Each structure stands twice: as C-alpha cells, then as structure tokens.
PDB file of C-alpha atoms in Angstrom:
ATOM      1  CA  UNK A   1       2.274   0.037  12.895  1.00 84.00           C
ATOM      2  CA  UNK A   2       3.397  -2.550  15.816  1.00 86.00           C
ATOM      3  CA  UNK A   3       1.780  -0.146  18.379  1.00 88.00           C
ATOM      4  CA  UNK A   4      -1.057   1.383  16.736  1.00 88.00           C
ATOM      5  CA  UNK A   5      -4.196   0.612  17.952  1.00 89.00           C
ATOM      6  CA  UNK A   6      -6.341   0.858  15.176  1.00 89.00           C
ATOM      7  CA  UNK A   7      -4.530  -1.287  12.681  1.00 91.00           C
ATOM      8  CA  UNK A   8      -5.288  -5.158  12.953  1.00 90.00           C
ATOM      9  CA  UNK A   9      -2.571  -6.545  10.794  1.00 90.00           C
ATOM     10  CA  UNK A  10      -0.329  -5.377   7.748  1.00 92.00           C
ATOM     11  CA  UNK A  11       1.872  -7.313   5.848  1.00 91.00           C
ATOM     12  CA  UNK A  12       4.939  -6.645   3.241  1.00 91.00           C
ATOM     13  CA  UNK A  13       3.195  -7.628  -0.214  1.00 90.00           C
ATOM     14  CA  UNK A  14       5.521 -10.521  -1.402  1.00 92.00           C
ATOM     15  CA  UNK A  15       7.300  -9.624  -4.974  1.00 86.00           C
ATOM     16  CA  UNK A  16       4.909 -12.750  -7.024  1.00 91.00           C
ATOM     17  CA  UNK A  17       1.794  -9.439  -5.773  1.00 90.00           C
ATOM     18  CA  UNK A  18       1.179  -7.479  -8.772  1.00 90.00           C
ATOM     19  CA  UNK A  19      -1.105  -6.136 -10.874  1.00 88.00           C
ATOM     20  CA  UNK A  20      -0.855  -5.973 -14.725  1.00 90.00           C
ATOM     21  CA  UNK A  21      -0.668  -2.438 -16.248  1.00 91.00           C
ATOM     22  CA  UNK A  22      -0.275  -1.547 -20.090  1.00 91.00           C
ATOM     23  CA  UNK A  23       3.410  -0.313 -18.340  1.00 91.00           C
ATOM     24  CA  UNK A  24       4.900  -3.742 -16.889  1.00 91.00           C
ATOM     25  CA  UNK A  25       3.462  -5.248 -13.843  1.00 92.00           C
ATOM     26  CA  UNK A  26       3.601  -3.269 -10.228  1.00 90.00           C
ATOM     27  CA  UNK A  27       4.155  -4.445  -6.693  1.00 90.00           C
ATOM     28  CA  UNK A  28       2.169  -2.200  -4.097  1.00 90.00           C
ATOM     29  CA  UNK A  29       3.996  -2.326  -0.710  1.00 88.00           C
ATOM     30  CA  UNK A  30       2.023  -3.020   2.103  1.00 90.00           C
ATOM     31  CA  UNK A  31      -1.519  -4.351   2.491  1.00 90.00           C
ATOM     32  CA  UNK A  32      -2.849  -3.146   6.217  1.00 91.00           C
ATOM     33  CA  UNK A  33      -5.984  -4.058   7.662  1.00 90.00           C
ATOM     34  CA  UNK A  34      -7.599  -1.362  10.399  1.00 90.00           C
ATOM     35  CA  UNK A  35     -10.475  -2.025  13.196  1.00 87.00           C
ATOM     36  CA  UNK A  36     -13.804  -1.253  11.901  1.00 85.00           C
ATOM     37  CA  UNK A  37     -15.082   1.866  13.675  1.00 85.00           C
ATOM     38  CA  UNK A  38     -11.322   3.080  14.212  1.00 79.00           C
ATOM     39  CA  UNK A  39     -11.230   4.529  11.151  1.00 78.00           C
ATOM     40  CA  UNK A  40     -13.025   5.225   7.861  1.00 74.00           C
ATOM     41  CA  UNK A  41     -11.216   2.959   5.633  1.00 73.00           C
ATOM     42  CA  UNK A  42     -10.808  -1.105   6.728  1.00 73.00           C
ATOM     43  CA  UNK A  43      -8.625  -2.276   4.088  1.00 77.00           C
ATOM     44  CA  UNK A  44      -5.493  -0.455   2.898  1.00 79.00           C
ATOM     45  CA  UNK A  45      -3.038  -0.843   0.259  1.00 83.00           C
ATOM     46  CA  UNK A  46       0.047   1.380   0.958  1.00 78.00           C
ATOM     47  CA  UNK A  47       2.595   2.442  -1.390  1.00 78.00           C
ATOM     48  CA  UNK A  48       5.768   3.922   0.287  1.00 78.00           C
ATOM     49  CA  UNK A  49       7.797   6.401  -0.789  1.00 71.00           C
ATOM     50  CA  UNK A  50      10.736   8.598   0.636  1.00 67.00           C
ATOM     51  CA  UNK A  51       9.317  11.506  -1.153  1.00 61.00           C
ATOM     52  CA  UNK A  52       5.877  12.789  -2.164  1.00 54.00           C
ATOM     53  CA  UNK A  53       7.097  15.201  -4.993  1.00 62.00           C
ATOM     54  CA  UNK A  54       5.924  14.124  -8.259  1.00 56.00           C
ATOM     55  CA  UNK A  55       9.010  15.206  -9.796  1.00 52.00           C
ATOM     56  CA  UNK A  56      11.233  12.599  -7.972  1.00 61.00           C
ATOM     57  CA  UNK A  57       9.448  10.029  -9.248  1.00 68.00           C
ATOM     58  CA  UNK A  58      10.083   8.579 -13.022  1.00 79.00           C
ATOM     59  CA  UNK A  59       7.250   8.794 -14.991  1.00 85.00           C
ATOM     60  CA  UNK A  60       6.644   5.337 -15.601  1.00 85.00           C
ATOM     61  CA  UNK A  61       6.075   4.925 -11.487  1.00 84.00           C
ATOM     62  CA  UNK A  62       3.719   7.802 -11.855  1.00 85.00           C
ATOM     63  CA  UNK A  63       1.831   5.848 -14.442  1.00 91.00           C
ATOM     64  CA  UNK A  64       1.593   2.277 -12.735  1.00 89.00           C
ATOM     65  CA  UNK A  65       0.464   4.555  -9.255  1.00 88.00           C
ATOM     66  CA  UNK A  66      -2.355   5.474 -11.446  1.00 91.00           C
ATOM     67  CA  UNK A  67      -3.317   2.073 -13.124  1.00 92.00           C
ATOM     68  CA  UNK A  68      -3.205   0.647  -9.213  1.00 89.00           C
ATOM     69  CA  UNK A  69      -5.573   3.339  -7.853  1.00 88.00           C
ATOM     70  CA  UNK A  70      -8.109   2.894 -11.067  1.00 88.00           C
ATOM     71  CA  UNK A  71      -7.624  -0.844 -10.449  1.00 87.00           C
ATOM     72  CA  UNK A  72      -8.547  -1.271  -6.834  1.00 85.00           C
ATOM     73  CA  UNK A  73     -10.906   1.212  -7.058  1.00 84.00           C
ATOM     74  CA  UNK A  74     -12.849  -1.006 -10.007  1.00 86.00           C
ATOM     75  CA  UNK A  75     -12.178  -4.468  -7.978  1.00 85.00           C
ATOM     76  CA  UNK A  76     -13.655  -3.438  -4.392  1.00 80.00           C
ATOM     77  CA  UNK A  77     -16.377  -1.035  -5.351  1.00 74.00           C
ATOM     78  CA  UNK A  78     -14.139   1.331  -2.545  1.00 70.00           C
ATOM     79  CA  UNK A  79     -13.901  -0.900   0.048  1.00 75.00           C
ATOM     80  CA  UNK A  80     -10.358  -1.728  -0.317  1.00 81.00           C
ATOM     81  CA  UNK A  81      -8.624   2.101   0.072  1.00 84.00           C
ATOM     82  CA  UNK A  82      -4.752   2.609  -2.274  1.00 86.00           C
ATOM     83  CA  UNK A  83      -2.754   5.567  -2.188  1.00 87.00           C
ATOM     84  CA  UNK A  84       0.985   6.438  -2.099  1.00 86.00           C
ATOM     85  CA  UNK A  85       2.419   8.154   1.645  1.00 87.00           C
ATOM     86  CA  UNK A  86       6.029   8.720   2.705  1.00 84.00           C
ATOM     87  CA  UNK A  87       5.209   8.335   6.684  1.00 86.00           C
ATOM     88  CA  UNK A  88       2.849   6.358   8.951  1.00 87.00           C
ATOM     89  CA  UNK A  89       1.532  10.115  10.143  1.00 89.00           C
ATOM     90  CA  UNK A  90       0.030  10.404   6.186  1.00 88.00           C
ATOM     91  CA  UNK A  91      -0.866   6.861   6.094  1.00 88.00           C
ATOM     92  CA  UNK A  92      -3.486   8.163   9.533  1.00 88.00           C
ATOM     93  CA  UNK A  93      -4.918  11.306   7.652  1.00 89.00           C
ATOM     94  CA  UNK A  94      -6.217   8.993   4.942  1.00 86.00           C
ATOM     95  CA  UNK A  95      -7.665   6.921   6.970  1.00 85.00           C
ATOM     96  CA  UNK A  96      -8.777   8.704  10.027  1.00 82.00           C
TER      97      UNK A  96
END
C-alpha cells in the first residue's frame, strides 16, 4: 500500500478496535482510506487472511466476519466498504 497511488492512508487497527458481537468482541485489521475518484469505495476496512477457503477458518471467525460486515454496513449507510482478502491484488478488485 506504500506505493499505491490511489490509497491515501491505512493504518493497523490497534487491539482496544472492536466491535461487540453476540460471539466475543472482533478486531478488523486494517482501516485504509482511497482518493475519491480512484476508486469506487473511499473508506475500507480490511480483514486479512492467508487463506480465502471457508473451511480454514473456525467457525466462530466465520461468524464475527459476518456480524462486522452487517455492522458497518448498518453504521455508514455503505459508505464505509468491509470485507475479508488474502492479497493487496483482491483488496483492488473490491475497490476498483
């Protein structure tokens, strides 16, 4: 993200981020922030993860992914974009 020329900042959420879900409390990783008119979504919340398969990820992960994307989807009205991608090459097709 240091050389990309659409994103405007991004920052490693610290661990006292979280949101409450009926499962325990989660901690998204990154928050980015992209230049209007670069791409379709300005404000990004990224969880990362080493592998998109479903299956490697426990169930109770699966559920708190869910709760986040309900949550900032009720918060922002849509302006504020969260979604789980393994590489900075999916983290662009979301956007873009």
């Amino acid at each position: 993200m240091d050389t990309s020329k659409e994103v405007v900042v991004y920052a490693k959420l610290p661990r006292g981020f979280f949101i409450p879900t009926p499962v325990g409390d989660y901690n998204p990783d990154w928050a980015i922030s992209f230049k209007k008119g670069e791409v379709k979504h300005i404000y990004f919340i990224a969880e990362t993860k080493g592998s998109m398969s479903a299956m490697e990820l426990r169930e109770i992960e699966q559920c708190k992914i869910k709760c986040a994307k309900k949550f900032f989807n009720k918060i922002t009205s849509g302006q504020v974009k969260y979604d789980v991608v393994d590489s900075y090459g999916k983290l662009m097709e979301l956007v873009k």
